[in-house]
mmCIF file of C-alpha atoms in Angstrom:
data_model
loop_
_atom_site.group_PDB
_atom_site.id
_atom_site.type_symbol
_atom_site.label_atom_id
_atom_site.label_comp_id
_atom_site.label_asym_id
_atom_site.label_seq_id
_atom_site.Cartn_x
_atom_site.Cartn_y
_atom_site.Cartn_z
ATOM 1 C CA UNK A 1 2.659 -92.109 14.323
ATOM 2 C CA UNK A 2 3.569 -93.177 18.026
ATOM 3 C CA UNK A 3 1.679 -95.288 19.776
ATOM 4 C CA UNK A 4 -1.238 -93.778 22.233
ATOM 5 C CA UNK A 5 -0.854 -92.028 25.171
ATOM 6 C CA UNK A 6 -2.217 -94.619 28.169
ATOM 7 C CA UNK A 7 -3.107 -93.872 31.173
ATOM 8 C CA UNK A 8 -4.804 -95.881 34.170
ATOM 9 C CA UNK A 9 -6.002 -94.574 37.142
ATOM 10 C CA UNK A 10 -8.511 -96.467 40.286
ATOM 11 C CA UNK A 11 -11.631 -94.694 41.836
ATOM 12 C CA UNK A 12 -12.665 -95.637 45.079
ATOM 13 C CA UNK A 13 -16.723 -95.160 43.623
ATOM 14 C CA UNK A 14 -19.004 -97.151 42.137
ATOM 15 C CA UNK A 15 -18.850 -97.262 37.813
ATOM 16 C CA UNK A 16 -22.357 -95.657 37.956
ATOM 17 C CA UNK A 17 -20.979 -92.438 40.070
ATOM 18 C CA UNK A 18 -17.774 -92.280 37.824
ATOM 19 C CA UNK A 19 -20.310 -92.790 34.239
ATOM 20 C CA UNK A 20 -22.739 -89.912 35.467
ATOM 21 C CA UNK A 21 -19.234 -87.696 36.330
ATOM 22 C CA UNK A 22 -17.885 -88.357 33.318
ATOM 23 C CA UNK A 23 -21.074 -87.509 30.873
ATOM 24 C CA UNK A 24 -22.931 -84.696 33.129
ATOM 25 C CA UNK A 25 -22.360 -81.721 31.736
ATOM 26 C CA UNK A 26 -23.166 -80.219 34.900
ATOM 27 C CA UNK A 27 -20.379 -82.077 36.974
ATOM 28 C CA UNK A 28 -17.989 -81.604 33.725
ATOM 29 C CA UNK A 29 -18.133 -78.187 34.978
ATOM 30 C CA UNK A 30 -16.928 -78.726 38.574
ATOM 31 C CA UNK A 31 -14.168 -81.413 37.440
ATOM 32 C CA UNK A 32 -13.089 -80.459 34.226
ATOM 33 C CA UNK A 33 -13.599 -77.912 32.405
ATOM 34 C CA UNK A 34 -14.866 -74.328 32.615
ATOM 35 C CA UNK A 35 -17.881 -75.022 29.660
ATOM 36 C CA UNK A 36 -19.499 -78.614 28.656
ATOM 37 C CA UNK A 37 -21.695 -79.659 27.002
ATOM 38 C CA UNK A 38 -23.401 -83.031 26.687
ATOM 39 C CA UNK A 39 -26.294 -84.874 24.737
ATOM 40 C CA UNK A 40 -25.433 -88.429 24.219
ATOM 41 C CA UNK A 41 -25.103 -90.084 21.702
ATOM 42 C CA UNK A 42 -24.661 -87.530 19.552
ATOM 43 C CA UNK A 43 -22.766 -84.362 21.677
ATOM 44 C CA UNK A 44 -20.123 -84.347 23.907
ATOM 45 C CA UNK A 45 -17.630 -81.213 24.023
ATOM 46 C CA UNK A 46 -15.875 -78.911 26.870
ATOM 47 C CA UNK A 47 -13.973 -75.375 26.288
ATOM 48 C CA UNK A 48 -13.009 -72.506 28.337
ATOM 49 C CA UNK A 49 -9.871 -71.409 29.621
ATOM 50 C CA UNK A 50 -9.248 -74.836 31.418
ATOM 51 C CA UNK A 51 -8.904 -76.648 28.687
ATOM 52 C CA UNK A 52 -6.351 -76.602 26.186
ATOM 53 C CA UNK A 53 -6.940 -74.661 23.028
ATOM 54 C CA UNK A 54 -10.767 -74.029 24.433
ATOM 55 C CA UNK A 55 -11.781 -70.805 22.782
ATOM 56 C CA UNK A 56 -14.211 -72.998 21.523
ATOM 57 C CA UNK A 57 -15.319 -77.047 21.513
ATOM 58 C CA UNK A 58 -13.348 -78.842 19.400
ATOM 59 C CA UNK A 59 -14.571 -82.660 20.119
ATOM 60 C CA UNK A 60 -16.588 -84.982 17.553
ATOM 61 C CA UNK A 61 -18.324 -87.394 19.648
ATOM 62 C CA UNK A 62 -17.275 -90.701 17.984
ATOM 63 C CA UNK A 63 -18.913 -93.091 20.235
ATOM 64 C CA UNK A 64 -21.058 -93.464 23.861
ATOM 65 C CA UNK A 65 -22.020 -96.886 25.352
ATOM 66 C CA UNK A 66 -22.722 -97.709 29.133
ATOM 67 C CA UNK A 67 -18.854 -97.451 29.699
ATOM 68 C CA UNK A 68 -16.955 -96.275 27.027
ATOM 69 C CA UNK A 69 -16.539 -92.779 25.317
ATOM 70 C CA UNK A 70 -14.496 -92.285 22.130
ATOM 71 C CA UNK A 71 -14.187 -88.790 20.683
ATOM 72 C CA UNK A 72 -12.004 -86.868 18.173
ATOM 73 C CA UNK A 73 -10.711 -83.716 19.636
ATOM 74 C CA UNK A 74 -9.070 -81.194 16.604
ATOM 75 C CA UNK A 75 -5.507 -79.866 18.910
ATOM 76 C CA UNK A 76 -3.155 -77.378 16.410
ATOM 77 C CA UNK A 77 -4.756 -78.448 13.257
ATOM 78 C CA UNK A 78 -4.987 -82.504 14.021
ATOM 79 C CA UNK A 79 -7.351 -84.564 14.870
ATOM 80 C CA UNK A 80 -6.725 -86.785 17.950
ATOM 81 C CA UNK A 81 -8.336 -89.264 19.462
ATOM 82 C CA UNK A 82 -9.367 -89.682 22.874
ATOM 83 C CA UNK A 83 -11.190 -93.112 24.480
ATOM 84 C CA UNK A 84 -12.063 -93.320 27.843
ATOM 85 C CA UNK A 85 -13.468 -96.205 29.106
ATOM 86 C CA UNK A 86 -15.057 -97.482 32.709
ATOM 87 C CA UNK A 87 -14.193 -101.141 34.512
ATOM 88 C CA UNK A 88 -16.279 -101.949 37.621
ATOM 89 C CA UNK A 89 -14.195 -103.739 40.292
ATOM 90 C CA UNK A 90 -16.642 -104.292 42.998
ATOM 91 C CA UNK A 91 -19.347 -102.483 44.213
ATOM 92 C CA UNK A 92 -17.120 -99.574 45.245
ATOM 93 C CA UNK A 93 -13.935 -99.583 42.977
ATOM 94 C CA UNK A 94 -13.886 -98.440 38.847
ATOM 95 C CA UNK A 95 -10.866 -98.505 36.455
ATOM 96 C CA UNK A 96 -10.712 -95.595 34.685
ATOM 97 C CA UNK A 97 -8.853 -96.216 31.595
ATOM 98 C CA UNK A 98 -7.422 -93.194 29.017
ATOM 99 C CA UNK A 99 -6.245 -93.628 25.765
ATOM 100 C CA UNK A 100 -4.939 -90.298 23.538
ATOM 101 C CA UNK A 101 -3.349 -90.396 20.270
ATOM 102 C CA UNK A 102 -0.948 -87.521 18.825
ATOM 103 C CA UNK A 103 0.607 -86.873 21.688
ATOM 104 C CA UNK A 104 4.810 -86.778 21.675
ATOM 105 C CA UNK A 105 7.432 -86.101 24.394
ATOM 106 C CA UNK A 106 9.092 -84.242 21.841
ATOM 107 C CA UNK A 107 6.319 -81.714 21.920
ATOM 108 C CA UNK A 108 6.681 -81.509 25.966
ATOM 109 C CA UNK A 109 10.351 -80.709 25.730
ATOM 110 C CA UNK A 110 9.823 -78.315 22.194
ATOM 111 C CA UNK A 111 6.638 -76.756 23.204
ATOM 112 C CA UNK A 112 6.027 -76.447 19.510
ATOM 113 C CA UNK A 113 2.473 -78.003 19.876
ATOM 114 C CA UNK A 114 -0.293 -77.213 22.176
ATOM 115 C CA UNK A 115 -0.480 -81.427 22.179
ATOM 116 C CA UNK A 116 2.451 -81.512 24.091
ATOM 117 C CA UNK A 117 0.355 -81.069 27.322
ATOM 118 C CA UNK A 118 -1.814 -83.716 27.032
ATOM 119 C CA UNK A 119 -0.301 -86.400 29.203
ATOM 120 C CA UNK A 120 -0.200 -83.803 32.091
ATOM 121 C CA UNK A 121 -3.185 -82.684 31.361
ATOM 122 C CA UNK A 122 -5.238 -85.954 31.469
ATOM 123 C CA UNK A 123 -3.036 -87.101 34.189
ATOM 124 C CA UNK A 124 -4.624 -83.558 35.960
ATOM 125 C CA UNK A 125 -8.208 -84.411 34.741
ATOM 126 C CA UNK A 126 -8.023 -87.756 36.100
ATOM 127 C CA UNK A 127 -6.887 -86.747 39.292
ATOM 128 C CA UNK A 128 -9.723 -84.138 40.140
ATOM 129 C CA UNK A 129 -12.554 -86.828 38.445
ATOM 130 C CA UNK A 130 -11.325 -89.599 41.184
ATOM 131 C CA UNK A 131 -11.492 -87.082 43.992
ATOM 132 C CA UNK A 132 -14.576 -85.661 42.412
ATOM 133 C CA UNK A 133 -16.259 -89.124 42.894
ATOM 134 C CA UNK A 134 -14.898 -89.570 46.167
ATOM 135 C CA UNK A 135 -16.377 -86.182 47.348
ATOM 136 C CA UNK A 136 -12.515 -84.598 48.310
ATOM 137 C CA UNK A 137 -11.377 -81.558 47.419
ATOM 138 C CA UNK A 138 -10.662 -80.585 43.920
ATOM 139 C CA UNK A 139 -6.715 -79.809 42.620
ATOM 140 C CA UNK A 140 -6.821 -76.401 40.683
ATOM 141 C CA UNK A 141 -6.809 -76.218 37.262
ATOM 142 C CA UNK A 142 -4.336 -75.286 34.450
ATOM 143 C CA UNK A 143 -5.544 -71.752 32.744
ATOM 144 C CA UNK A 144 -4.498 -72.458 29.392
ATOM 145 C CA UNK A 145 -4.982 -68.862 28.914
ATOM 146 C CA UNK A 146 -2.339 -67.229 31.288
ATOM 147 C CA UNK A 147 0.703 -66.462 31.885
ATOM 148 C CA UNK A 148 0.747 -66.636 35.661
ATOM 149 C CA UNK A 149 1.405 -69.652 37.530
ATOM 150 C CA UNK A 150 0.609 -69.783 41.075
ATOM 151 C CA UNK A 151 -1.434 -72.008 43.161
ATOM 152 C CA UNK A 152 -2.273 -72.578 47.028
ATOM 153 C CA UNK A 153 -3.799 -75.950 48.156
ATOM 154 C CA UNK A 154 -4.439 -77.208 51.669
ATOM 155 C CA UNK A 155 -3.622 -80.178 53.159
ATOM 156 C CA UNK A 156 -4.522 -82.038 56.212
ATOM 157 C CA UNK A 157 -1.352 -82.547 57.602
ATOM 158 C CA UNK A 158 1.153 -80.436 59.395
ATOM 159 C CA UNK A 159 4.462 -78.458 57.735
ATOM 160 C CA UNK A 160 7.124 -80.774 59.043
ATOM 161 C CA UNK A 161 5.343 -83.612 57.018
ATOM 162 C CA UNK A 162 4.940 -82.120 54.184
ATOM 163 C CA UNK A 163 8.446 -80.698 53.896
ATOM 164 C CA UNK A 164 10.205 -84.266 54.919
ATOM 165 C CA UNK A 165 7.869 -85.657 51.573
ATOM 166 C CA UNK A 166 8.977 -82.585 49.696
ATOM 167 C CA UNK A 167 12.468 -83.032 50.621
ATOM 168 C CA UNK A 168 13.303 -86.335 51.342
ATOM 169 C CA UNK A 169 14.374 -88.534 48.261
ATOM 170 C CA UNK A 170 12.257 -91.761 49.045
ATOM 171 C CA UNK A 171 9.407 -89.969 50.188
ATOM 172 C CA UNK A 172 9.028 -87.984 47.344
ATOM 173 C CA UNK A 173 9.510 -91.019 45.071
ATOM 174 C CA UNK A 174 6.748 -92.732 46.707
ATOM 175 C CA UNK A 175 4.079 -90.165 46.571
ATOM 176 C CA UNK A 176 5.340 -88.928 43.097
ATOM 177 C CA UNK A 177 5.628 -92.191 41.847
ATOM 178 C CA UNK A 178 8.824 -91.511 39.717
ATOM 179 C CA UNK A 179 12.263 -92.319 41.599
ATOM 180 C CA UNK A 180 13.277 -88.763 42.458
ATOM 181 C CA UNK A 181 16.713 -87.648 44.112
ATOM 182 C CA UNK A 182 16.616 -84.765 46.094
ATOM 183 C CA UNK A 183 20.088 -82.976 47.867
ATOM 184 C CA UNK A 184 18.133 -80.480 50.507
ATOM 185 C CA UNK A 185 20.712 -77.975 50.472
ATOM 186 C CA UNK A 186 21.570 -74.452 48.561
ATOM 187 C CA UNK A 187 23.395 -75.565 45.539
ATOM 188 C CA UNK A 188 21.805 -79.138 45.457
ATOM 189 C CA UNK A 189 20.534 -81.263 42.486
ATOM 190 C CA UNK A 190 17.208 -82.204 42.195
ATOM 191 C CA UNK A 191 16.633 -85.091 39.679
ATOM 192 C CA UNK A 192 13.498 -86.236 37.722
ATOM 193 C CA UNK A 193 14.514 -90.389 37.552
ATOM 194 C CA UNK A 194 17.503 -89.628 39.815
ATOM 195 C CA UNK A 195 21.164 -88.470 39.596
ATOM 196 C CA UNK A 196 22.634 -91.083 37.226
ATOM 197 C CA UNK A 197 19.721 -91.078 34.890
ATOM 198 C CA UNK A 198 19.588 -87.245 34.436
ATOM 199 C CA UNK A 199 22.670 -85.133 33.013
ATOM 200 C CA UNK A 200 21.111 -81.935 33.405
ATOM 201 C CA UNK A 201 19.439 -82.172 36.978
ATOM 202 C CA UNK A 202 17.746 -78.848 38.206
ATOM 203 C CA UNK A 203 19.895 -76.865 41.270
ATOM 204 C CA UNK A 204 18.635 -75.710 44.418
ATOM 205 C CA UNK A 205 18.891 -71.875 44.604
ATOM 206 C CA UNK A 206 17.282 -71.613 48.094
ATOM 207 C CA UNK A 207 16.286 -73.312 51.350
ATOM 208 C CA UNK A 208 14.212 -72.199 54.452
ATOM 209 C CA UNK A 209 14.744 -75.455 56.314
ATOM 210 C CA UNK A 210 10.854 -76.914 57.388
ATOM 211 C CA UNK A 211 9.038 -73.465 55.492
ATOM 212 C CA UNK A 212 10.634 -73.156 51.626
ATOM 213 C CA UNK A 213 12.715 -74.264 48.372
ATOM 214 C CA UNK A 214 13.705 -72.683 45.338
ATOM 215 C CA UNK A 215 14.988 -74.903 42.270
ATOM 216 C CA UNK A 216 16.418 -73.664 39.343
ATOM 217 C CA UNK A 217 14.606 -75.654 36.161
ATOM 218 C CA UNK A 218 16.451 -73.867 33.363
ATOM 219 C CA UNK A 219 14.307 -72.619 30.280
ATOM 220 C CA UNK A 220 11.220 -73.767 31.955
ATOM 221 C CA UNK A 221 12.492 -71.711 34.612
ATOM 222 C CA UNK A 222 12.072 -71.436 38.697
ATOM 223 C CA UNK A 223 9.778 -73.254 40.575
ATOM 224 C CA UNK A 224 9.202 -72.129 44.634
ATOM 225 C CA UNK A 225 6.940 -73.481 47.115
ATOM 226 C CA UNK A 226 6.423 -72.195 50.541
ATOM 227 C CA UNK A 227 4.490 -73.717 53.391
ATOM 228 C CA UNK A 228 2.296 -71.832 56.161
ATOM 229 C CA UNK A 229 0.899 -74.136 59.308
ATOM 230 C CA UNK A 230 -2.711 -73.200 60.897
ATOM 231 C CA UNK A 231 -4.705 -75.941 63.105
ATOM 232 C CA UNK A 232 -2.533 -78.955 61.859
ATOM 233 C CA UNK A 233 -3.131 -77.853 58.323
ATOM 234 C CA UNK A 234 -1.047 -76.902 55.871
ATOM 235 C CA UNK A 235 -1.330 -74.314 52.899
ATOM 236 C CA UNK A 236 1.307 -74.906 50.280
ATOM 237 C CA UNK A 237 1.670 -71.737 48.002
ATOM 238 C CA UNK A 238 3.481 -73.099 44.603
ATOM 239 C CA UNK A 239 4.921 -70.663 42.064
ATOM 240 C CA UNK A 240 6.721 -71.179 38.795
ATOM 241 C CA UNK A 241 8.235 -68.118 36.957
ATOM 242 C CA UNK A 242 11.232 -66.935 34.870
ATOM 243 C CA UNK A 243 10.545 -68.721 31.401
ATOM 244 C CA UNK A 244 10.294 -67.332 27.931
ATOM 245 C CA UNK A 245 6.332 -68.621 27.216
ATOM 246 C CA UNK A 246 4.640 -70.755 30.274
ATOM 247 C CA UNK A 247 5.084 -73.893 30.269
ATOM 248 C CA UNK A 248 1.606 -75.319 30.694
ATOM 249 C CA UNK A 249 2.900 -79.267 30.313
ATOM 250 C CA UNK A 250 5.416 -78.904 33.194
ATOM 251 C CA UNK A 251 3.190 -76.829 35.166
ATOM 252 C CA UNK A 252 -0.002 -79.257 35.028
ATOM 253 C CA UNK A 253 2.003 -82.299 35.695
ATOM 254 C CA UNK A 254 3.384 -80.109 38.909
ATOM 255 C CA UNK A 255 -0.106 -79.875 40.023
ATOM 256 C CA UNK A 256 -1.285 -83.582 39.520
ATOM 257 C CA UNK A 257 1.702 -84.470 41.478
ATOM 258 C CA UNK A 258 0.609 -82.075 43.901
ATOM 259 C CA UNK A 259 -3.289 -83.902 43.906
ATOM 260 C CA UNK A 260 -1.330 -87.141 44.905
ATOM 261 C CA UNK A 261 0.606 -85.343 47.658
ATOM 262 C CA UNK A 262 -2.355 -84.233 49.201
ATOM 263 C CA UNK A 263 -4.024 -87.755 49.235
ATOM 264 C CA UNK A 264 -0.936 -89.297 50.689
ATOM 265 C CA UNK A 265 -0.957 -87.197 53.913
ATOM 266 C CA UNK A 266 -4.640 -87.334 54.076
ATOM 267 C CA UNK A 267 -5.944 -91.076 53.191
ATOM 268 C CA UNK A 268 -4.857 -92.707 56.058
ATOM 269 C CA UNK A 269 -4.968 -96.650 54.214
ATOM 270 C CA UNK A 270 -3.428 -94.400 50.945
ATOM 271 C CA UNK A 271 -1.756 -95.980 47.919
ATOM 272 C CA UNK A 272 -1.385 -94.169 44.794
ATOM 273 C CA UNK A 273 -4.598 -93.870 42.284
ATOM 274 C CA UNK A 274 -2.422 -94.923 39.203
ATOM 275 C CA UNK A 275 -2.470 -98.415 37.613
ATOM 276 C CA UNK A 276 -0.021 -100.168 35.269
ATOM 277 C CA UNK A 277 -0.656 -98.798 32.219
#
């Protein structure tokens, strides 16, 4: 078996806010997942359409102490294991830190297991809990159960800067926090890790200079965003289309990266959420 999935991620919130967030089924519902449940010690389980494989609960509450919840979770006929556990740095600061087990990059790039999602989908989870806490706006949700994936967010910031950190190479490595290499231009690469470290680098297929870009992913197909201005605001409309079955691990990690995006043009003292893991 590989080693867990890890994943560490800073809340600017006291550990008390982050604890009740975390184990109120009530707020599960706003942050989450479509249905929760809680009763601890003995009950903790979400479903619905946000979650992945959530026609019904499949967790096994393991263990619940002031800071720490264990649980297995049954994904395409395994059991996995998730931990999540709370560090108080301060009066106003938590660690939140995630550990999964069963989950493979192979499965990402194969799609032949629903448990290929789950670093995206944590990474996604995490990112709505810490603005949750922080009382921002939430980042929409994955529907595990369709086909369609489109999106609009807002930001607080106008078009030109949000294109330059959609655009621009070091810009988008900073907010995405992956080195990134972008050539703005019909018929231009744009690299996950950069140019010499990926092969098979996805090609621009269109460009409305300061409005729009199309990129050309291959099987996991086209991906278009397209910006609007109003007031100094921003909506970004994000689309991904043209594959065989959807891609729900590419498209989630698209929209955590898009949570970050949104805090880096808003937070005016911002640095990224994510830790060492």
């Amino acid at each position: 078996m590989t080693a867990p999935l890890t994943l560490r991620a800073r809340a600017a919130a006291p550990a008390k806010a982050v604890w009740q967030a975390l184990t109120d089924a009530t707020e599960l519902r706003v942050w989450l997942a479509e249905h929760a449940e809680v009763e601890l010690p003995h009950r903790y389980e979400f479903w619905g359409r946000y979650t992945p494989e959530g026609d019904a609960p499949h967790q096994r509450l393991l263990h619940a102490d002031d800071h720490t919840l264990r649980f297995i979770w049954l994904l395409d006929g395994e059991e996995t294991t998730t931990e999540i556990t709370l560090t108080e740095e301060g009066a106003e600061s938590t660690v939140i830190a995630l550990s999964q087990t069963h989950w493979s990059f192979d499965d990402v790039i194969s799609g032949a297991s629903i448990r290929g999602v789950l670093q995206t989908y944590w990474a996604l989870a995490i990112a709505n809990l810490v603005d949750h806490v922080e009382g921002r706006p939430l980042t929409p949700k994955t529907d595990f159960t369709s086909a369609k994936m489109a999106e609009e967010i807002v930001i607080d910031a106008p078009p030109e800067a949000i294109y330059e950190s959609l655009t621009d190479s070091a810009k988008a490595s900073e907010w995405f926090g992956h080195p990134i290499e972008i050539e703005p231009f019909v018929g231009g690469r744009w690299a996950m890790g950069g140019f010499d470290n990926n092969p098979n680098p996805a090609k621009v297929l269109d460009l409305t200079p300061g409005r729009a870009m199309t990129v050309d992913w291959g099987p996991i197909g086209v991906v278009s965003w397209e910006l609007e201005g109003s007031e100094g605001k921003t909506k970004l409309s994000f689309v991904q289309s043209g594959f065989d079955r959807p891609p729900y691990a590419g498209w989630t990690g698209w929209l955590s990266g898009l949570a970050e995006l949104r805090r880096y043009h808003e937070l005016p003292d911002w640095r990224p959420i994510w830790l060492p893991a």
